[in-house]
């Protein structure tokens, strides 16, 4: 068997020119928010490193994260599975089955001990000895514990492995746990979202491949580059929030004019994700753009925070109103802007506890 | 001496499925069991919640069928509350559903099933010129030149030589049951890659109407997207044009890639019309779907019903409300019933008490005479039933659907096989392709209807009269929603009391198809379909994968908990 090829060799053989490769490196740098001066470093890293093996384990999951991954449309992403990374185990799409599939994981993890990336989709049921999820007769807990030993880093793809998502929603009947509660001696990167945006999954992997180090993480272990801003901060409907112009009911006049969805339950103001920047399905849309409030799916415990269609906070406004009433009073009115600024700053204050506090621990913050 | 074969995990499916089979000296499967190895308890979690948000949680039952459970859930809640959705909402939901049908089937064929028939490694030996001739003979798809297939082959060659085979590692390459010539294998590998890139395009229709895919958004009473031809942020001509272009692409892909490939590959595997019939000629069912008139089952474009013993002359009506029809059993499932293991419960009255009684993990074998799965065993009037594209195609055929009849007759003629050949692994795979053709032309029709309705001045997308819970009675309400899901018959049953969900249950496609035995010992469809199949090499049971994959199993949906009135877990949850 020939020595494993580098990322550069892989993309070259898949028909990409050197020029396009360099353009990809530049795009990646820009996408990761990096200065142009690090470009040679990226090029060098991609030219000299072999494709990193990834073992993708599915536990208590619905596979929406796998489905999201294969919809990645960022440059070269359609080649990702065959070129950028070496997806050595991924039950949803791999050719091998049964014993032959298990063999790949077992042998591969031994050969690449200390050097592979472990991706986990789904949370891990821990009640009653873990019997609620078994693969090959072994419990998810057992598989995870063993696979984690030789992993360089663990990518928790999706809200289930990051925070638990639906599986831990009350009353959590199978005792599901997110990965960081079970594995404490390895770097864990959370890539939450139900599912995460495909380019966010790929972007995090490309960062690891490129620099061989973790991206800067927030206090919830999310890559700051993708989760550093609230949906609300970049929402194109923000102007209507600031102007106090709200959708009061689905399909009302405001809805048909694209007004702010805050009052029908939008969690954009308390949700950190890239939806309003990167958008979904190659920039086609994102939930708010298609008229539905943000569910806040990349935040911990989002199913149990409050009813979905009740907006996140009745923000008290000085003196006379709440956010519930200002729409009615000021919608379209000239005084809206003044009040809206109060709303905005009060919301900010009220949600401050949700803001990611960047850690200064080594490896997590420059 | 007989031997036991275990395939766990069954890969290239959604979720965790284990198959155990018993093979005799004659190398033929004499018994088989299907085990769902995951249990999440979504229905328990749904209890006590606002019925308007049930769709979002229920949608997370599956990230592959994605929209499927969301639609079924809003239908159940709307049924309970007596809400009729507007015409546009019905058209948009139908459009999203048809989109899903097409996406799901294409991905299933190329990425989850094809490698059972296509030997990737053999493609390296192909003559690209001969591949090009073959491709041009069967289709007018433009990517078919010698140069194109030479490039694909070189890519594949270098990939194999890289020493990192990734997702293709350890497949059953070189297995004598692979029958395609290298040229056909190369063509199929090229299309595997093309379709991987294409499948992300069609779901943009979900993004337009539902904000994203996977897991697009819906609302009880309609759809969340607003229509306004004169506003940049609503459904306008720009958005509708994007939808139209994706439909046009989909028609080309299905007509010029999927169907020709399927027919070409099937022609080499006609012996697979002999195996895998299972229950397809004993009991098939579907609820029907794509209503023309919102809320009126009778207006379904795809008709539902049940057929027993392959008698296409008699189609029985399915009533999901009738307590005698759909029932679930737990004789071989890791649950207990207060009425004992022989009793069946209709979902509105069902109870679920998970009770694991299998061996302590790690284990090697499960005993088929004991309980062995997290799936229950749903039955229709006591019959184990198969659902999915084959069932629907047969139901349409039996009920005189001219469009479907022409598709089926033409395909059978091309392959030169009789109608009975469809009761098989091959037939199941063929039916899925024919259903995709049906779905893609339905998309076109739905788009024309939507545009015409908007042109007529109707912009309404939601009925919000009963949006506020204060408008609902506090008494107990019951509702059921059904759906012709890609994998088969799906229904959710909901009970609402004091404006909260008091009971929520889903009996899903893969529970029907992957069910364990019931108290009378009747096998579920997966199990029945394997019995009688010859296995060339028990170490490499490619034949098991072929038949199981022909159903397109989706396990996350099959592993749920039903209502458990009076059950302790539920009491804890309600508090």
PDB file of N, CA and C in Angstrom, chain A residues 59-130:
ATOM      1  N   UNK A  59     -24.635   7.533  17.797  1.00  0.00           N
ATOM      2  CA  UNK A  59     -25.273   6.892  18.953  1.00  0.00           C
ATOM      3  C   UNK A  59     -26.771   7.239  18.949  1.00  0.00           C
ATOM      4  N   UNK A  60     -27.276   7.815  20.044  1.00  0.00           N
ATOM      5  CA  UNK A  60     -28.702   8.161  20.054  1.00  0.00           C
ATOM      6  C   UNK A  60     -28.895   9.427  19.221  1.00  0.00           C
ATOM      7  N   UNK A  61     -29.139   9.213  17.936  1.00  0.00           N
ATOM      8  CA  UNK A  61     -29.176  10.323  16.987  1.00  0.00           C
ATOM      9  C   UNK A  61     -30.285  10.092  15.981  1.00  0.00           C
ATOM     10  N   UNK A  62     -30.561  11.116  15.171  1.00  0.00           N
ATOM     11  CA  UNK A  62     -31.537  10.943  14.094  1.00  0.00           C
ATOM     12  C   UNK A  62     -30.853  11.024  12.743  1.00  0.00           C
ATOM     13  N   UNK A  63     -29.531  11.177  12.723  1.00  0.00           N
ATOM     14  CA  UNK A  63     -28.714  11.257  11.505  1.00  0.00           C
ATOM     15  C   UNK A  63     -28.888  12.552  10.726  1.00  0.00           C
ATOM     16  N   UNK A  64     -29.513  13.555  11.311  1.00  0.00           N
ATOM     17  CA  UNK A  64     -29.636  14.822  10.580  1.00  0.00           C
ATOM     18  C   UNK A  64     -28.267  15.458  10.390  1.00  0.00           C
ATOM     19  N   UNK A  65     -27.323  15.165  11.277  1.00  0.00           N
ATOM     20  CA  UNK A  65     -25.986  15.753  11.144  1.00  0.00           C
ATOM     21  C   UNK A  65     -25.249  15.128   9.966  1.00  0.00           C
ATOM     22  N   UNK A  66     -25.376  13.798   9.795  1.00  0.00           N
ATOM     23  CA  UNK A  66     -24.785  13.144   8.621  1.00  0.00           C
ATOM     24  C   UNK A  66     -25.405  13.708   7.352  1.00  0.00           C
ATOM     25  N   UNK A  67     -26.724  13.850   7.379  1.00  0.00           N
ATOM     26  CA  UNK A  67     -27.437  14.395   6.222  1.00  0.00           C
ATOM     27  C   UNK A  67     -26.956  15.816   5.920  1.00  0.00           C
ATOM     28  N   UNK A  68     -26.718  16.575   6.968  1.00  0.00           N
ATOM     29  CA  UNK A  68     -26.248  17.941   6.780  1.00  0.00           C
ATOM     30  C   UNK A  68     -24.852  17.939   6.168  1.00  0.00           C
ATOM     31  N   UNK A  69     -23.979  17.089   6.687  1.00  0.00           N
ATOM     32  CA  UNK A  69     -22.606  17.023   6.189  1.00  0.00           C
ATOM     33  C   UNK A  69     -22.560  16.800   4.682  1.00  0.00           C
ATOM     34  N   UNK A  70     -23.386  15.856   4.192  1.00  0.00           N
ATOM     35  CA  UNK A  70     -23.299  15.554   2.767  1.00  0.00           C
ATOM     36  C   UNK A  70     -23.933  16.654   1.912  1.00  0.00           C
ATOM     37  N   UNK A  71     -24.496  17.676   2.543  1.00  0.00           N
ATOM     38  CA  UNK A  71     -25.050  18.792   1.785  1.00  0.00           C
ATOM     39  C   UNK A  71     -24.115  19.995   1.790  1.00  0.00           C
ATOM     40  N   UNK A  72     -22.898  19.769   2.240  1.00  0.00           N
ATOM     41  CA  UNK A  72     -21.936  20.859   2.261  1.00  0.00           C
ATOM     42  C   UNK A  72     -21.643  21.352   0.855  1.00  0.00           C
ATOM     43  N   UNK A  73     -21.668  22.672   0.673  1.00  0.00           N
ATOM     44  CA  UNK A  73     -21.433  23.199  -0.661  1.00  0.00           C
ATOM     45  C   UNK A  73     -20.315  24.232  -0.681  1.00  0.00           C
ATOM     46  N   UNK A  74     -19.592  24.321   0.406  1.00  0.00           N
ATOM     47  CA  UNK A  74     -18.451  25.218   0.458  1.00  0.00           C
ATOM     48  C   UNK A  74     -17.429  24.752  -0.563  1.00  0.00           C
ATOM     49  N   UNK A  75     -16.503  25.571  -1.037  1.00  0.00           N
ATOM     50  CA  UNK A  75     -15.532  25.117  -2.029  1.00  0.00           C
ATOM     51  C   UNK A  75     -14.935  23.759  -1.660  1.00  0.00           C
ATOM     52  N   UNK A  76     -14.930  22.857  -2.588  1.00  0.00           N
ATOM     53  CA  UNK A  76     -14.334  21.535  -2.455  1.00  0.00           C
ATOM     54  C   UNK A  76     -15.098  20.579  -1.535  1.00  0.00           C
ATOM     55  N   UNK A  77     -16.182  21.038  -0.964  1.00  0.00           N
ATOM     56  CA  UNK A  77     -16.858  20.181   0.009  1.00  0.00           C
ATOM     57  C   UNK A  77     -17.449  18.934  -0.636  1.00  0.00           C
ATOM     58  N   UNK A  78     -17.866  19.017  -1.904  1.00  0.00           N
ATOM     59  CA  UNK A  78     -18.429  17.824  -2.538  1.00  0.00           C
ATOM     60  C   UNK A  78     -17.343  16.762  -2.708  1.00  0.00           C
ATOM     61  N   UNK A  79     -16.103  17.214  -2.655  1.00  0.00           N
ATOM     62  CA  UNK A  79     -14.980  16.280  -2.737  1.00  0.00           C
ATOM     63  C   UNK A  79     -14.509  15.849  -1.357  1.00  0.00           C
ATOM     64  N   UNK A  80     -15.097  16.426  -0.327  1.00  0.00           N
ATOM     65  CA  UNK A  80     -14.557  16.237   1.023  1.00  0.00           C
ATOM     66  C   UNK A  80     -14.405  14.769   1.407  1.00  0.00           C
ATOM     67  N   UNK A  81     -15.453  14.000   1.146  1.00  0.00           N
ATOM     68  CA  UNK A  81     -15.431  12.619   1.610  1.00  0.00           C
ATOM     69  C   UNK A  81     -14.367  11.789   0.901  1.00  0.00           C
ATOM     70  N   UNK A  82     -14.072  12.158  -0.345  1.00  0.00           N
ATOM     71  CA  UNK A  82     -13.091  11.379  -1.099  1.00  0.00           C
ATOM     72  C   UNK A  82     -11.733  12.066  -1.155  1.00  0.00           C
ATOM     73  N   UNK A  83     -11.687  13.360  -0.803  1.00  0.00           N
ATOM     74  CA  UNK A  83     -10.438  14.067  -1.000  1.00  0.00           C
ATOM     75  C   UNK A  83      -9.859  14.742   0.229  1.00  0.00           C
ATOM     76  N   UNK A  84     -10.643  15.567   0.905  1.00  0.00           N
ATOM     77  CA  UNK A  84     -10.092  16.392   1.973  1.00  0.00           C
ATOM     78  C   UNK A  84      -9.768  15.571   3.215  1.00  0.00           C
ATOM     79  N   UNK A  85     -10.709  14.731   3.588  1.00  0.00           N
ATOM     80  CA  UNK A  85     -10.534  13.942   4.804  1.00  0.00           C
ATOM     81  C   UNK A  85     -10.612  12.469   4.428  1.00  0.00           C
ATOM     82  N   UNK A  86     -10.273  11.614   5.348  1.00  0.00           N
ATOM     83  CA  UNK A  86     -10.457  10.202   5.084  1.00  0.00           C
ATOM     84  C   UNK A  86     -11.505   9.696   6.069  1.00  0.00           C
ATOM     85  N   UNK A  87     -12.738   9.616   5.591  1.00  0.00           N
ATOM     86  CA  UNK A  87     -13.829   9.203   6.475  1.00  0.00           C
ATOM     87  C   UNK A  87     -13.788   7.678   6.555  1.00  0.00           C
ATOM     88  N   UNK A  88     -13.067   7.171   7.541  1.00  0.00           N
ATOM     89  CA  UNK A  88     -12.798   5.733   7.577  1.00  0.00           C
ATOM     90  C   UNK A  88     -13.935   4.925   8.205  1.00  0.00           C
ATOM     91  N   UNK A  89     -14.795   5.578   8.959  1.00  0.00           N
ATOM     92  CA  UNK A  89     -15.941   4.862   9.530  1.00  0.00           C
ATOM     93  C   UNK A  89     -17.094   5.842   9.642  1.00  0.00           C
ATOM     94  N   UNK A  90     -18.180   5.536   8.976  1.00  0.00           N
ATOM     95  CA  UNK A  90     -19.376   6.368   9.077  1.00  0.00           C
ATOM     96  C   UNK A  90     -20.533   5.489   8.647  1.00  0.00           C
ATOM     97  N   UNK A  91     -21.219   4.921   9.612  1.00  0.00           N
ATOM     98  CA  UNK A  91     -22.231   3.897   9.333  1.00  0.00           C
ATOM     99  C   UNK A  91     -23.228   4.292   8.253  1.00  0.00           C
ATOM    100  N   UNK A  92     -23.593   5.565   8.223  1.00  0.00           N
ATOM    101  CA  UNK A  92     -24.643   5.986   7.299  1.00  0.00           C
ATOM    102  C   UNK A  92     -24.274   5.784   5.826  1.00  0.00           C
ATOM    103  N   UNK A  93     -22.991   5.927   5.489  1.00  0.00           N
ATOM    104  CA  UNK A  93     -22.656   5.828   4.059  1.00  0.00           C
ATOM    105  C   UNK A  93     -21.556   4.825   3.726  1.00  0.00           C
ATOM    106  N   UNK A  94     -20.872   4.266   4.704  1.00  0.00           N
ATOM    107  CA  UNK A  94     -19.746   3.404   4.350  1.00  0.00           C
ATOM    108  C   UNK A  94     -20.210   2.115   3.673  1.00  0.00           C
ATOM    109  N   UNK A  95     -19.327   1.575   2.813  1.00  0.00           N
ATOM    110  CA  UNK A  95     -19.679   0.382   2.055  1.00  0.00           C
ATOM    111  C   UNK A  95     -19.728  -0.862   2.938  1.00  0.00           C
ATOM    112  N   UNK A  96     -18.762  -0.995   3.825  1.00  0.00           N
ATOM    113  CA  UNK A  96     -18.680  -2.211   4.633  1.00  0.00           C
ATOM    114  C   UNK A  96     -19.834  -2.294   5.625  1.00  0.00           C
ATOM    115  N   UNK A  97     -20.127  -3.523   6.063  1.00  0.00           N
ATOM    116  CA  UNK A  97     -21.184  -3.729   7.057  1.00  0.00           C
ATOM    117  C   UNK A  97     -20.706  -4.741   8.087  1.00  0.00           C
ATOM    118  N   UNK A  98     -21.449  -4.827   9.176  1.00  0.00           N
ATOM    119  CA  UNK A  98     -21.229  -5.859  10.181  1.00  0.00           C
ATOM    120  C   UNK A  98     -19.778  -5.977  10.630  1.00  0.00           C
ATOM    121  N   UNK A  99     -19.280  -7.199  10.631  1.00  0.00           N
ATOM    122  CA  UNK A  99     -17.931  -7.476  11.116  1.00  0.00           C
ATOM    123  C   UNK A  99     -16.883  -6.647  10.377  1.00  0.00           C
ATOM    124  N   UNK A 100     -17.045  -6.583   9.047  1.00  0.00           N
ATOM    125  CA  UNK A 100     -16.052  -5.857   8.249  1.00  0.00           C
ATOM    126  C   UNK A 100     -16.027  -4.366   8.596  1.00  0.00           C
ATOM    127  N   UNK A 101     -17.170  -3.830   8.953  1.00  0.00           N
ATOM    128  CA  UNK A 101     -17.217  -2.418   9.335  1.00  0.00           C
ATOM    129  C   UNK A 101     -16.530  -2.208  10.680  1.00  0.00           C
ATOM    130  N   UNK A 102     -16.844  -3.081  11.624  1.00  0.00           N
ATOM    131  CA  UNK A 102     -16.255  -2.961  12.960  1.00  0.00           C
ATOM    132  C   UNK A 102     -14.737  -3.111  12.903  1.00  0.00           C
ATOM    133  N   UNK A 103     -14.291  -3.982  11.980  1.00  0.00           N
ATOM    134  CA  UNK A 103     -12.860  -4.227  11.836  1.00  0.00           C
ATOM    135  C   UNK A 103     -12.109  -2.949  11.432  1.00  0.00           C
ATOM    136  N   UNK A 104     -12.743  -2.177  10.540  1.00  0.00           N
ATOM    137  CA  UNK A 104     -12.109  -0.931  10.091  1.00  0.00           C
ATOM    138  C   UNK A 104     -11.855  -0.019  11.282  1.00  0.00           C
ATOM    139  N   UNK A 105     -12.865   0.139  12.112  1.00  0.00           N
ATOM    140  CA  UNK A 105     -12.728   1.026  13.259  1.00  0.00           C
ATOM    141  C   UNK A 105     -11.690   0.477  14.235  1.00  0.00           C
ATOM    142  N   UNK A 106     -11.790  -0.815  14.507  1.00  0.00           N
ATOM    143  CA  UNK A 106     -10.891  -1.417  15.505  1.00  0.00           C
ATOM    144  C   UNK A 106      -9.433  -1.301  15.064  1.00  0.00           C
ATOM    145  N   UNK A 107      -9.145  -1.732  13.845  1.00  0.00           N
ATOM    146  CA  UNK A 107      -7.764  -1.696  13.371  1.00  0.00           C
ATOM    147  C   UNK A 107      -7.273  -0.273  13.135  1.00  0.00           C
ATOM    148  N   UNK A 108      -8.143   0.526  12.559  1.00  0.00           N
ATOM    149  CA  UNK A 108      -7.750   1.899  12.239  1.00  0.00           C
ATOM    150  C   UNK A 108      -7.417   2.705  13.478  1.00  0.00           C
ATOM    151  N   UNK A 109      -8.188   2.528  14.510  1.00  0.00           N
ATOM    152  CA  UNK A 109      -7.931   3.299  15.733  1.00  0.00           C
ATOM    153  C   UNK A 109      -6.620   2.855  16.384  1.00  0.00           C
ATOM    154  N   UNK A 110      -6.285   1.585  16.194  1.00  0.00           N
ATOM    155  CA  UNK A 110      -5.012   1.081  16.727  1.00  0.00           C
ATOM    156  C   UNK A 110      -3.845   1.684  15.936  1.00  0.00           C
ATOM    157  N   UNK A 111      -3.950   1.606  14.607  1.00  0.00           N
ATOM    158  CA  UNK A 111      -2.868   2.104  13.747  1.00  0.00           C
ATOM    159  C   UNK A 111      -2.644   3.599  13.896  1.00  0.00           C
ATOM    160  N   UNK A 112      -3.741   4.333  14.055  1.00  0.00           N
ATOM    161  CA  UNK A 112      -3.634   5.796  14.103  1.00  0.00           C
ATOM    162  C   UNK A 112      -3.767   6.335  15.528  1.00  0.00           C
ATOM    163  N   UNK A 113      -3.423   5.499  16.494  1.00  0.00           N
ATOM    164  CA  UNK A 113      -3.610   5.884  17.896  1.00  0.00           C
ATOM    165  C   UNK A 113      -2.972   7.247  18.179  1.00  0.00           C
ATOM    166  N   UNK A 114      -3.748   8.119  18.757  1.00  0.00           N
ATOM    167  CA  UNK A 114      -3.231   9.444  19.097  1.00  0.00           C
ATOM    168  C   UNK A 114      -3.339  10.449  17.969  1.00  0.00           C
ATOM    169  N   UNK A 115      -3.725   9.987  16.786  1.00  0.00           N
ATOM    170  CA  UNK A 115      -3.699  10.888  15.628  1.00  0.00           C
ATOM    171  C   UNK A 115      -5.021  11.015  14.885  1.00  0.00           C
ATOM    172  N   UNK A 116      -6.050  10.359  15.337  1.00  0.00           N
ATOM    173  CA  UNK A 116      -7.295  10.457  14.580  1.00  0.00           C
ATOM    174  C   UNK A 116      -8.280  11.406  15.238  1.00  0.00           C
ATOM    175  N   UNK A 117      -9.236  11.806  14.412  1.00  0.00           N
ATOM    176  CA  UNK A 117     -10.313  12.648  14.929  1.00  0.00           C
ATOM    177  C   UNK A 117     -11.524  11.753  15.160  1.00  0.00           C
ATOM    178  N   UNK A 118     -12.095  11.876  16.315  1.00  0.00           N
ATOM    179  CA  UNK A 118     -13.320  11.127  16.600  1.00  0.00           C
ATOM    180  C   UNK A 118     -14.495  12.093  16.488  1.00  0.00           C
ATOM    181  N   UNK A 119     -15.394  11.808  15.558  1.00  0.00           N
ATOM    182  CA  UNK A 119     -16.600  12.630  15.446  1.00  0.00           C
ATOM    183  C   UNK A 119     -17.747  11.835  16.058  1.00  0.00           C
ATOM    184  N   UNK A 120     -18.554  12.486  16.851  1.00  0.00           N
ATOM    185  CA  UNK A 120     -19.671  11.787  17.484  1.00  0.00           C
ATOM    186  C   UNK A 120     -20.980  12.491  17.149  1.00  0.00           C
ATOM    187  N   UNK A 121     -21.912  11.721  16.628  1.00  0.00           N
ATOM    188  CA  UNK A 121     -23.259  12.230  16.351  1.00  0.00           C
ATOM    189  C   UNK A 121     -24.208  11.511  17.303  1.00  0.00           C
ATOM    190  N   UNK A 122     -24.997  12.279  18.029  1.00  0.00           N
ATOM    191  CA  UNK A 122     -25.929  11.635  18.970  1.00  0.00           C
ATOM    192  C   UNK A 122     -25.371  11.638  20.381  1.00  0.00           C
ATOM    193  N   UNK A 123     -26.268  11.561  21.331  1.00  0.00           N
ATOM    194  CA  UNK A 123     -25.855  11.508  22.721  1.00  0.00           C
ATOM    195  C   UNK A 123     -25.748  10.045  23.138  1.00  0.00           C
ATOM    196  N   UNK A 124     -25.394   9.830  24.404  1.00  0.00           N
ATOM    197  CA  UNK A 124     -25.150   8.464  24.873  1.00  0.00           C
ATOM    198  C   UNK A 124     -26.108   8.113  26.007  1.00  0.00           C
ATOM    199  N   UNK A 125     -26.971   7.114  25.796  1.00  0.00           N
ATOM    200  CA  UNK A 125     -27.874   6.701  26.870  1.00  0.00           C
ATOM    201  C   UNK A 125     -27.080   6.006  27.983  1.00  0.00           C
ATOM    202  N   UNK A 126     -27.283   6.445  29.210  1.00  0.00           N
ATOM    203  CA  UNK A 126     -26.505   5.862  30.309  1.00  0.00           C
ATOM    204  C   UNK A 126     -27.376   5.108  31.316  1.00  0.00           C
ATOM    205  N   UNK A 127     -28.710   5.265  31.212  1.00  0.00           N
ATOM    206  CA  UNK A 127     -29.574   4.587  32.187  1.00  0.00           C
ATOM    207  C   UNK A 127     -29.529   3.071  31.975  1.00  0.00           C
ATOM    208  N   UNK A 128     -29.741   2.344  33.043  1.00  0.00           N
ATOM    209  CA  UNK A 128     -29.855   0.876  32.991  1.00  0.00           C
ATOM    210  C   UNK A 128     -28.688   0.200  32.272  1.00  0.00           C
ATOM    211  N   UNK A 129     -27.499   0.678  32.547  1.00  0.00           N
ATOM    212  CA  UNK A 129     -26.309   0.040  31.987  1.00  0.00           C
ATOM    213  C   UNK A 129     -26.093   0.323  30.514  1.00  0.00           C
ATOM    214  N   UNK A 130     -26.775   1.343  29.984  1.00  0.00           N
ATOM    215  CA  UNK A 130     -26.531   1.743  28.598  1.00  0.00           C
ATOM    216  C   UNK A 130     -27.183   0.856  27.561  1.00  0.00           C
TER     217      UNK A 130
END
